[in-house]
Amino acid sequence: MIPPVDLGTQYRSLKNYIDAAFQDILSSGMFILGPHVEAFEKAFASYCSVEHAIGVNSGTSALHLAMLALGIGPGDEVITCAHTFIATVEAIAYTGARPILVDATPGTCVMDVTQVESVISAKTRAIIPVHLYGQPVDMDPLLEIARAHNLAVIEDAAQAHGSLYKDRKVGSLGTAACFSFYPTKNLGAYGEAGAVVTNDPEIAQHIRHLRSHGESTRYHHDMVGYNYRMSALQGAVLNIKLPYLDEWNAQRQRHAGTFTKLLADLPLTLPVEAPYAQHVYHLYVVQTDRRDELYDRLRANKIIASIHYPIPSHLTPAFAHLGYGAGSFPVAEHLAKEVLSLPLYPEMTTEQIEQVVAEVRKFFETPKQ
Ligand SMILES: Cc1ncc(COP(=O)(O)O)c(C=O)c1O
């Protein structure tokens, strides 16, 4: 079987460090925030080339708090891309603001920044570019538009830890950036976790209060906040894993290169790396109009491919009330029908990659029924 990720192998390679940190936490009884989370926040801020990182309990919470800290709420509009994981759009809805969507670019699969200016209104407060699959959005033109209209930019970097935009770290480009450390991410915890990073000390302080019931000091609640704190166990795992992230990303890039070389002659659209980007291949996403058949065939042969994502956000029942309807975002709708994520993780062997390629090849070489 070839799984979509292999977290067991990664754990075994770090077992001694992780077990020791967990023992330390179990005997200290400090399960929420504390020194492991603080150490990770410091290390992750430095990794992202920013001043502040605030650990929270998920990437979704990170997005929610980043918007709240910017004062976004009912009556406001926030622009993002229709082709994203639903959490981006949900977090906008949590604040009471209205999500305004634009389409993706067909090659890179990320936000088409040329569409943003035409949807800016007097109510627009922020733009959320999503660095989907590990590929950064074209940030310079987007930041230019944001500056011209006095809008905040919140990067959704949940899938792009360590990727570069023109040699600048993703996460350091906007007003704030949000990361998810869901276990399967390039940097993954052993449960739910996330972080906001920013250079703005006021935003950082506001988020620290909001993540912990609006407390400035114990039991002094200056605002209505949330219970969005990072657990100590997650801080410890993340702190242990962070020094390996660049090497793991390099392995992902090497594996992606091998896939691209071996699949080049097949009737598939392969991932492209934007000229401005260093893609970190959180996902290796191919496109084919026979996606569902290929998905079934690979799974029948114990190769666990996945679909990210089968329904574009504007066509989910949850966001039908936005009124976009079918045909509103043709690229996002096309991608939802054709994208297929092949298994890709740092620990993958060349034999496993060749096995995936052999099955894909067999699929296209067998005459259609
Ligand atoms: C693009 C994107 N944004 C936001 C999130 C939300 O992160 P979490 O699952 O940690 O809440 C995810 C998680 O998969 C994501 O992929």
GROMACS .gro file of C-alpha atoms and ligand atoms in nm:
model
  385
    1MET     CA    1   0.000   0.000   0.000
    2ILE     CA    2   0.123   0.352  -0.077
    3PRO     CA    3  -0.042   0.594   0.168
    4PRO     CA    4  -0.095   0.965   0.096
    5VAL     CA    5   0.155   1.046   0.377
    6ASP     CA    6   0.373   0.836   0.608
    7LEU     CA    7   0.376   0.988   0.954
    8GLY     CA    8   0.490   0.667   1.127
    9THR     CA    9   0.830   0.662   0.956
   10GLN     CA   10   0.883   1.028   1.041
   11TYR     CA   11   0.791   0.965   1.406
   12ARG     CA   12   1.034   0.672   1.433
   13SER     CA   13   1.318   0.892   1.307
   14LEU     CA   14   1.251   1.148   1.587
   15LYS     CA   15   1.111   0.913   1.852
   16ASN     CA   16   1.375   0.973   2.120
   17TYR     CA   17   1.333   1.351   2.114
   18ILE     CA   18   0.953   1.343   2.096
   19ASP     CA   19   0.913   1.082   2.369
   20ALA     CA   20   1.148   1.277   2.600
   21ALA     CA   21   0.958   1.605   2.542
   22PHE     CA   22   0.624   1.432   2.604
   23GLN     CA   23   0.759   1.279   2.927
   24ASP     CA   24   0.872   1.624   3.035
   25ILE     CA   25   0.524   1.769   2.972
   26LEU     CA   26   0.344   1.476   3.135
   27SER     CA   27   0.549   1.511   3.453
   28SER     CA   28   0.530   1.892   3.458
   29GLY     CA   29   0.151   1.899   3.423
   30MET     CA   30   0.181   2.212   3.200
   31PHE     CA   31  -0.041   2.105   2.912
   32ILE     CA   32  -0.150   2.439   2.765
   33LEU     CA   33   0.093   2.701   2.620
   34GLY     CA   34   0.405   2.712   2.845
   35PRO     CA   35   0.776   2.689   2.761
   36HIS     CA   36   0.751   2.441   2.471
   37VAL     CA   37   0.500   2.663   2.289
   38GLU     CA   38   0.704   2.976   2.366
   39ALA     CA   39   1.020   2.814   2.232
   40PHE     CA   40   0.839   2.709   1.916
   41GLU     CA   41   0.687   3.056   1.867
   42LYS     CA   42   1.033   3.212   1.883
   43ALA     CA   43   1.187   2.957   1.646
   44PHE     CA   44   0.900   2.973   1.397
   45ALA     CA   45   0.899   3.357   1.387
   46SER     CA   46   1.268   3.347   1.309
   47TYR     CA   47   1.215   3.074   1.045
   48CYS     CA   48   0.950   3.290   0.873
   49SER     CA   49   1.172   3.604   0.898
   50VAL     CA   50   0.913   3.791   1.109
   51GLU     CA   51   0.906   3.938   1.459
   52HIS     CA   52   0.614   3.753   1.614
   53ALA     CA   53   0.449   3.410   1.600
   54ILE     CA   54   0.144   3.328   1.810
   55GLY     CA   55   0.059   2.960   1.857
   56VAL     CA   56  -0.309   2.870   1.838
   57ASN     CA   57  -0.515   2.553   1.821
   58SER     CA   58  -0.568   2.533   1.442
   59GLY     CA   59  -0.510   2.709   1.113
   60THR     CA   60  -0.878   2.799   1.102
   61SER     CA   61  -0.848   2.975   1.441
   62ALA     CA   62  -0.535   3.152   1.315
   63LEU     CA   63  -0.732   3.298   1.020
   64HIS     CA   64  -1.024   3.392   1.244
   65LEU     CA   65  -0.803   3.574   1.496
   66ALA     CA   66  -0.592   3.749   1.232
   67MET     CA   67  -0.909   3.905   1.090
   68LEU     CA   68  -1.050   3.994   1.433
   69ALA     CA   69  -0.722   4.158   1.531
   70LEU     CA   70  -0.754   4.376   1.220
   71GLY     CA   71  -1.102   4.481   1.334
   72ILE     CA   72  -1.283   4.295   1.056
   73GLY     CA   73  -1.649   4.222   1.131
   74PRO     CA   74  -2.009   4.249   1.012
   75GLY     CA   75  -2.058   4.481   0.716
   76ASP     CA   76  -1.702   4.424   0.587
   77GLU     CA   77  -1.589   4.228   0.282
   78VAL     CA   78  -1.282   4.006   0.253
   79ILE     CA   79  -1.155   3.879  -0.083
   80THR     CA   80  -1.017   3.529  -0.132
   81CYS     CA   81  -0.993   3.259  -0.398
   82ALA     CA   82  -1.279   3.019  -0.481
   83HIS     CA   83  -1.029   2.734  -0.517
   84THR     CA   84  -0.921   2.676  -0.157
   85PHE     CA   85  -0.991   2.455   0.143
   86ILE     CA   86  -1.324   2.561   0.292
   87ALA     CA   87  -1.159   2.687   0.616
   88THR     CA   88  -1.040   3.006   0.443
   89VAL     CA   89  -1.395   3.104   0.353
   90GLU     CA   90  -1.539   2.980   0.684
   91ALA     CA   91  -1.301   3.197   0.886
   92ILE     CA   92  -1.421   3.506   0.696
   93ALA     CA   93  -1.779   3.405   0.773
   94TYR     CA   94  -1.697   3.360   1.147
   95THR     CA   95  -1.613   3.731   1.171
   96GLY     CA   96  -1.949   3.828   1.020
   97ALA     CA   97  -1.777   3.971   0.710
   98ARG     CA   98  -1.885   3.866   0.361
   99PRO     CA   99  -1.649   3.645   0.158
  100ILE     CA  100  -1.590   3.785  -0.191
  101LEU     CA  101  -1.437   3.531  -0.427
  102VAL     CA  102  -1.216   3.546  -0.735
  103ASP     CA  103  -1.106   3.266  -0.966
  104ALA     CA  104  -0.776   3.074  -0.978
  105THR     CA  105  -0.518   3.078  -1.259
  106PRO     CA  106  -0.533   2.752  -1.456
  107GLY     CA  107  -0.157   2.682  -1.451
  108THR     CA  108  -0.056   2.756  -1.093
  109CYS     CA  109  -0.400   2.678  -0.940
  110VAL     CA  110  -0.369   2.978  -0.703
  111MET     CA  111  -0.555   3.312  -0.686
  112ASP     CA  112  -0.569   3.505  -1.014
  113VAL     CA  113  -0.450   3.840  -0.879
  114THR     CA  114  -0.559   4.020  -1.197
  115GLN     CA  115  -0.921   3.966  -1.090
  116VAL     CA  116  -0.887   4.124  -0.746
  117GLU     CA  117  -0.910   4.495  -0.825
  118SER     CA  118  -1.246   4.461  -1.002
  119VAL     CA  119  -1.414   4.317  -0.689
  120ILE     CA  120  -1.285   4.577  -0.442
  121SER     CA  121  -1.569   4.789  -0.297
  122ALA     CA  122  -1.603   5.053  -0.025
  123LYS     CA  123  -1.664   4.764   0.218
  124THR     CA  124  -1.346   4.568   0.137
  125ARG     CA  125  -1.106   4.542   0.431
  126ALA     CA  126  -0.866   4.262   0.347
  127ILE     CA  127  -0.741   4.015   0.085
  128ILE     CA  128  -0.652   3.654   0.172
  129PRO     CA  129  -0.421   3.500  -0.089
  130VAL     CA  130  -0.397   3.121  -0.038
  131HIS     CA  131  -0.062   2.961  -0.122
  132LEU     CA  132  -0.237   2.641  -0.224
  133TYR     CA  133  -0.059   2.305  -0.262
  134GLY     CA  134   0.270   2.476  -0.156
  135GLN     CA  135   0.274   2.726  -0.447
  136PRO     CA  136   0.282   3.097  -0.355
  137VAL     CA  137   0.038   3.348  -0.502
  138ASP     CA  138   0.197   3.623  -0.715
  139MET     CA  139   0.234   3.859  -0.418
  140ASP     CA  140   0.403   4.173  -0.556
  141PRO     CA  141   0.112   4.283  -0.779
  142LEU     CA  142  -0.132   4.184  -0.504
  143LEU     CA  143   0.055   4.390  -0.241
  144GLU     CA  144   0.055   4.682  -0.483
  145ILE     CA  145  -0.324   4.664  -0.520
  146ALA     CA  146  -0.362   4.632  -0.140
  147ARG     CA  147  -0.142   4.939  -0.083
  148ALA     CA  148  -0.333   5.143  -0.339
  149HIS     CA  149  -0.666   5.062  -0.170
  150ASN     CA  150  -0.539   5.060   0.190
  151LEU     CA  151  -0.629   4.695   0.246
  152ALA     CA  152  -0.472   4.438   0.476
  153VAL     CA  153  -0.323   4.122   0.326
  154ILE     CA  154  -0.350   3.802   0.531
  155GLU     CA  155  -0.158   3.515   0.374
  156ASP     CA  156  -0.319   3.175   0.412
  157ALA     CA  157   0.005   2.976   0.425
  158ALA     CA  158  -0.154   2.660   0.570
  159GLN     CA  159  -0.007   2.451   0.286
  160ALA     CA  160   0.315   2.641   0.220
  161HIS     CA  161   0.554   2.627   0.518
  162GLY     CA  162   0.896   2.730   0.393
  163SER     CA  163   0.804   2.813   0.034
  164LEU     CA  164   0.961   3.120  -0.123
  165TYR     CA  165   0.824   3.408  -0.328
  166LYS     CA  166   1.116   3.569  -0.515
  167ASP     CA  167   1.354   3.461  -0.236
  168ARG     CA  168   1.124   3.596   0.036
  169LYS     CA  169   0.970   3.356   0.285
  170VAL     CA  170   0.598   3.298   0.256
  171GLY     CA  171   0.449   3.430   0.580
  172SER     CA  172   0.663   3.744   0.578
  173LEU     CA  173   0.492   3.912   0.283
  174GLY     CA  174   0.159   4.048   0.409
  175THR     CA  175   0.016   4.221   0.717
  176ALA     CA  176  -0.008   3.879   0.886
  177ALA     CA  177   0.005   3.515   0.779
  178CYS     CA  178  -0.169   3.204   0.904
  179PHE     CA  179  -0.032   2.852   0.920
  180SER     CA  180  -0.195   2.516   0.993
  181PHE     CA  181   0.003   2.240   1.159
  182TYR     CA  182  -0.257   1.971   1.092
  183PRO     CA  183  -0.062   1.641   1.115
  184THR     CA  184  -0.030   1.589   0.737
  185LYS     CA  185   0.106   1.939   0.664
  186ASN     CA  186   0.472   1.994   0.563
  187LEU     CA  187   0.523   2.091   0.927
  188GLY     CA  188   0.266   1.885   1.117
  189ALA     CA  189   0.177   1.850   1.485
  190TYR     CA  190   0.030   1.541   1.654
  191GLY     CA  191  -0.314   1.696   1.676
  192GLU     CA  192  -0.474   2.026   1.576
  193ALA     CA  193  -0.249   2.334   1.583
  194GLY     CA  194  -0.186   2.658   1.397
  195ALA     CA  195  -0.009   2.995   1.421
  196VAL     CA  196  -0.036   3.357   1.313
  197VAL     CA  197   0.288   3.533   1.223
  198THR     CA  198   0.330   3.909   1.184
  199ASN     CA  199   0.575   4.196   1.214
  200ASP     CA  200   0.310   4.417   1.376
  201PRO     CA  201   0.345   4.416   1.759
  202GLU     CA  202  -0.012   4.543   1.813
  203ILE     CA  203  -0.165   4.269   1.601
  204ALA     CA  204   0.051   4.012   1.783
  205GLN     CA  205  -0.056   4.138   2.126
  206HIS     CA  206  -0.423   4.153   2.025
  207ILE     CA  207  -0.407   3.791   1.903
  208ARG     CA  208  -0.237   3.677   2.225
  209HIS     CA  209  -0.531   3.823   2.420
  210LEU     CA  210  -0.796   3.688   2.183
  211ARG     CA  211  -0.658   3.331   2.186
  212SER     CA  212  -0.699   3.313   2.565
  213HIS     CA  213  -1.045   3.448   2.657
  214GLY     CA  214  -0.949   3.811   2.600
  215GLU     CA  215  -0.720   3.801   2.905
  216SER     CA  216  -0.448   4.062   2.952
  217THR     CA  217  -0.352   3.911   3.288
  218ARG     CA  218  -0.509   3.608   3.461
  219TYR     CA  219  -0.887   3.659   3.498
  220HIS     CA  220  -0.874   4.016   3.362
  221HIS     CA  221  -1.085   4.000   3.047
  222ASP     CA  222  -1.050   4.314   2.838
  223MET     CA  223  -1.248   4.180   2.543
  224VAL     CA  224  -1.458   3.880   2.450
  225GLY     CA  225  -1.199   3.625   2.341
  226TYR     CA  226  -1.178   3.257   2.257
  227ASN     CA  227  -1.020   2.937   2.383
  228TYR     CA  228  -0.783   2.900   2.089
  229ARG     CA  229  -0.456   2.823   2.274
  230MET     CA  230  -0.191   2.583   2.143
  231SER     CA  231  -0.132   2.273   2.357
  232ALA     CA  232   0.213   2.212   2.502
  233LEU     CA  233   0.242   1.869   2.334
  234GLN     CA  234   0.190   2.029   1.991
  235GLY     CA  235   0.442   2.306   2.066
  236ALA     CA  236   0.699   2.043   2.164
  237VAL     CA  237   0.647   1.830   1.848
  238LEU     CA  238   0.663   2.135   1.623
  239ASN     CA  239   0.977   2.265   1.790
  240ILE     CA  240   1.148   1.930   1.742
  241LYS     CA  241   1.040   1.901   1.378
  242LEU     CA  242   1.111   2.260   1.263
  243PRO     CA  243   1.489   2.216   1.207
  244TYR     CA  244   1.410   1.933   0.959
  245LEU     CA  245   1.152   2.126   0.757
  246ASP     CA  246   1.387   2.258   0.486
  247GLU     CA  247   1.534   1.912   0.426
  248TRP     CA  248   1.186   1.757   0.412
  249ASN     CA  249   1.077   2.027   0.166
  250ALA     CA  250   1.387   1.958  -0.046
  251GLN     CA  251   1.294   1.588  -0.053
  252ARG     CA  252   0.939   1.679  -0.160
  253GLN     CA  253   1.086   1.894  -0.441
  254ARG     CA  254   1.313   1.609  -0.554
  255HIS     CA  255   1.022   1.363  -0.554
  256ALA     CA  256   0.805   1.611  -0.747
  257GLY     CA  257   1.086   1.644  -1.003
  258THR     CA  258   1.101   1.264  -1.040
  259PHE     CA  259   0.724   1.242  -1.087
  260THR     CA  260   0.729   1.520  -1.345
  261LYS     CA  261   1.009   1.352  -1.541
  262LEU     CA  262   0.847   1.008  -1.537
  263LEU     CA  263   0.492   1.126  -1.614
  264ALA     CA  264   0.585   1.379  -1.884
  265ASP     CA  265   0.471   1.171  -2.184
  266LEU     CA  266   0.127   1.083  -2.043
  267PRO     CA  267  -0.196   1.272  -2.119
  268LEU     CA  268  -0.195   1.449  -1.782
  269THR     CA  269  -0.159   1.815  -1.688
  270LEU     CA  270   0.134   1.821  -1.446
  271PRO     CA  271   0.198   2.080  -1.172
  272VAL     CA  272   0.380   2.393  -1.286
  273GLU     CA  273   0.608   2.597  -1.067
  274ALA     CA  274   0.548   2.969  -1.116
  275PRO     CA  275   0.867   3.150  -1.226
  276TYR     CA  276   0.854   3.364  -0.911
  277ALA     CA  277   0.805   3.065  -0.677
  278GLN     CA  278   0.984   2.796  -0.491
  279HIS     CA  279   0.701   2.544  -0.459
  280VAL     CA  280   0.720   2.316  -0.152
  281TYR     CA  281   0.484   2.049  -0.290
  282HIS     CA  282   0.257   2.002   0.008
  283LEU     CA  283   0.060   1.824  -0.264
  284TYR     CA  284   0.160   1.695  -0.608
  285VAL     CA  285  -0.156   1.765  -0.806
  286VAL     CA  286  -0.210   1.638  -1.160
  287GLN     CA  287  -0.514   1.709  -1.379
  288THR     CA  288  -0.705   1.478  -1.611
  289ASP     CA  289  -1.059   1.463  -1.750
  290ARG     CA  290  -1.057   1.094  -1.642
  291ARG     CA  291  -0.987   1.192  -1.279
  292ASP     CA  292  -1.257   0.983  -1.110
  293GLU     CA  293  -1.162   0.668  -1.304
  294LEU     CA  294  -0.793   0.716  -1.229
  295TYR     CA  295  -0.867   0.782  -0.861
  296ASP     CA  296  -1.066   0.455  -0.838
  297ARG     CA  297  -0.803   0.256  -1.028
  298LEU     CA  298  -0.517   0.377  -0.808
  299ARG     CA  299  -0.709   0.308  -0.489
  300ALA     CA  300  -0.807  -0.038  -0.615
  301ASN     CA  301  -0.434  -0.099  -0.648
  302LYS     CA  302  -0.365   0.031  -0.297
  303ILE     CA  303  -0.224   0.365  -0.408
  304ILE     CA  304  -0.409   0.619  -0.201
  305ALA     CA  305  -0.461   0.924  -0.422
  306SER     CA  306  -0.677   1.212  -0.293
  307ILE     CA  307  -0.884   1.502  -0.429
  308HIS     CA  308  -0.816   1.858  -0.313
  309TYR     CA  309  -1.098   1.961  -0.351
  310PRO     CA  310  -1.398   1.806  -0.526
  311ILE     CA  311  -1.639   2.099  -0.476
  312PRO     CA  312  -1.530   2.462  -0.514
  313SER     CA  313  -1.618   2.673  -0.212
  314HIS     CA  314  -1.885   2.882  -0.392
  315LEU     CA  315  -2.076   2.562  -0.487
  316THR     CA  316  -2.082   2.407  -0.138
  317PRO     CA  317  -2.426   2.423   0.029
  318ALA     CA  318  -2.258   2.611   0.317
  319PHE     CA  319  -2.188   2.909   0.090
  320ALA     CA  320  -2.477   2.885  -0.155
  321HIS     CA  321  -2.619   3.198   0.012
  322LEU     CA  322  -2.336   3.402  -0.138
  323GLY     CA  323  -2.529   3.357  -0.463
  324TYR     CA  324  -2.243   3.283  -0.700
  325GLY     CA  325  -2.380   2.967  -0.862
  326ALA     CA  326  -2.236   2.736  -1.127
  327GLY     CA  327  -2.034   2.910  -1.398
  328SER     CA  328  -1.916   3.195  -1.171
  329PHE     CA  329  -1.555   3.070  -1.146
  330PRO     CA  330  -1.481   2.846  -1.445
  331VAL     CA  331  -1.120   2.767  -1.351
  332ALA     CA  332  -1.208   2.665  -0.994
  333GLU     CA  333  -1.497   2.455  -1.127
  334HIS     CA  334  -1.273   2.288  -1.386
  335LEU     CA  335  -1.005   2.215  -1.126
  336ALA     CA  336  -1.262   2.060  -0.891
  337LYS     CA  337  -1.348   1.810  -1.166
  338GLU     CA  338  -0.993   1.731  -1.277
  339VAL     CA  339  -0.745   1.757  -0.986
  340LEU     CA  340  -0.590   1.447  -0.834
  341SER     CA  341  -0.320   1.450  -0.563
  342LEU     CA  342  -0.074   1.163  -0.601
  343PRO     CA  343   0.094   1.033  -0.284
  344LEU     CA  344   0.399   1.247  -0.204
  345TYR     CA  345   0.589   1.272   0.124
  346PRO     CA  346   0.954   1.319   0.215
  347GLU     CA  347   1.008   0.958   0.325
  348MET     CA  348   0.882   0.818  -0.009
  349THR     CA  349   1.129   0.587  -0.183
  350THR     CA  350   1.217   0.591  -0.554
  351GLU     CA  351   1.058   0.243  -0.581
  352GLN     CA  352   0.730   0.379  -0.441
  353ILE     CA  353   0.734   0.670  -0.687
  354GLU     CA  354   0.802   0.426  -0.973
  355GLN     CA  355   0.516   0.204  -0.853
  356VAL     CA  356   0.273   0.500  -0.861
  357VAL     CA  357   0.399   0.601  -1.208
  358ALA     CA  358   0.365   0.241  -1.335
  359GLU     CA  359  -0.001   0.227  -1.227
  360VAL     CA  360  -0.079   0.565  -1.382
  361ARG     CA  361   0.092   0.454  -1.704
  362LYS     CA  362  -0.097   0.124  -1.708
  363PHE     CA  363  -0.422   0.318  -1.666
  364PHE     CA  364  -0.361   0.535  -1.972
  365GLU     CA  365  -0.225   0.248  -2.180
  366THR     CA  366  -0.531   0.025  -2.119
  367PRO     CA  367  -0.796   0.096  -2.384
  368LYS     CA  368  -1.106   0.273  -2.243
  369GLN     CA  369  -1.398   0.037  -2.166
  370LIG     C1  370  -0.557   2.635   0.267
  370LIG     C2  371  -0.598   2.603   0.407
  370LIG     N1  372  -0.643   2.700   0.486
  370LIG     C3  373  -0.680   2.677   0.613
  370LIG     C4  374  -0.672   2.551   0.667
  370LIG     C5  375  -0.721   2.529   0.806
  370LIG     O1  376  -0.627   2.473   0.892
  370LIG     P1  377  -0.671   2.375   1.011
  370LIG     O2  378  -0.716   2.247   0.953
  370LIG     O3  379  -0.546   2.363   1.093
  370LIG     O4  380  -0.779   2.444   1.086
  370LIG     C6  381  -0.623   2.446   0.590
  370LIG     C7  382  -0.614   2.309   0.645
  370LIG     O5  383  -0.612   2.211   0.577
  370LIG     C8  384  -0.586   2.472   0.455
  370LIG     O6  385  -0.541   2.374   0.375
   0.00000   0.00000   0.00000
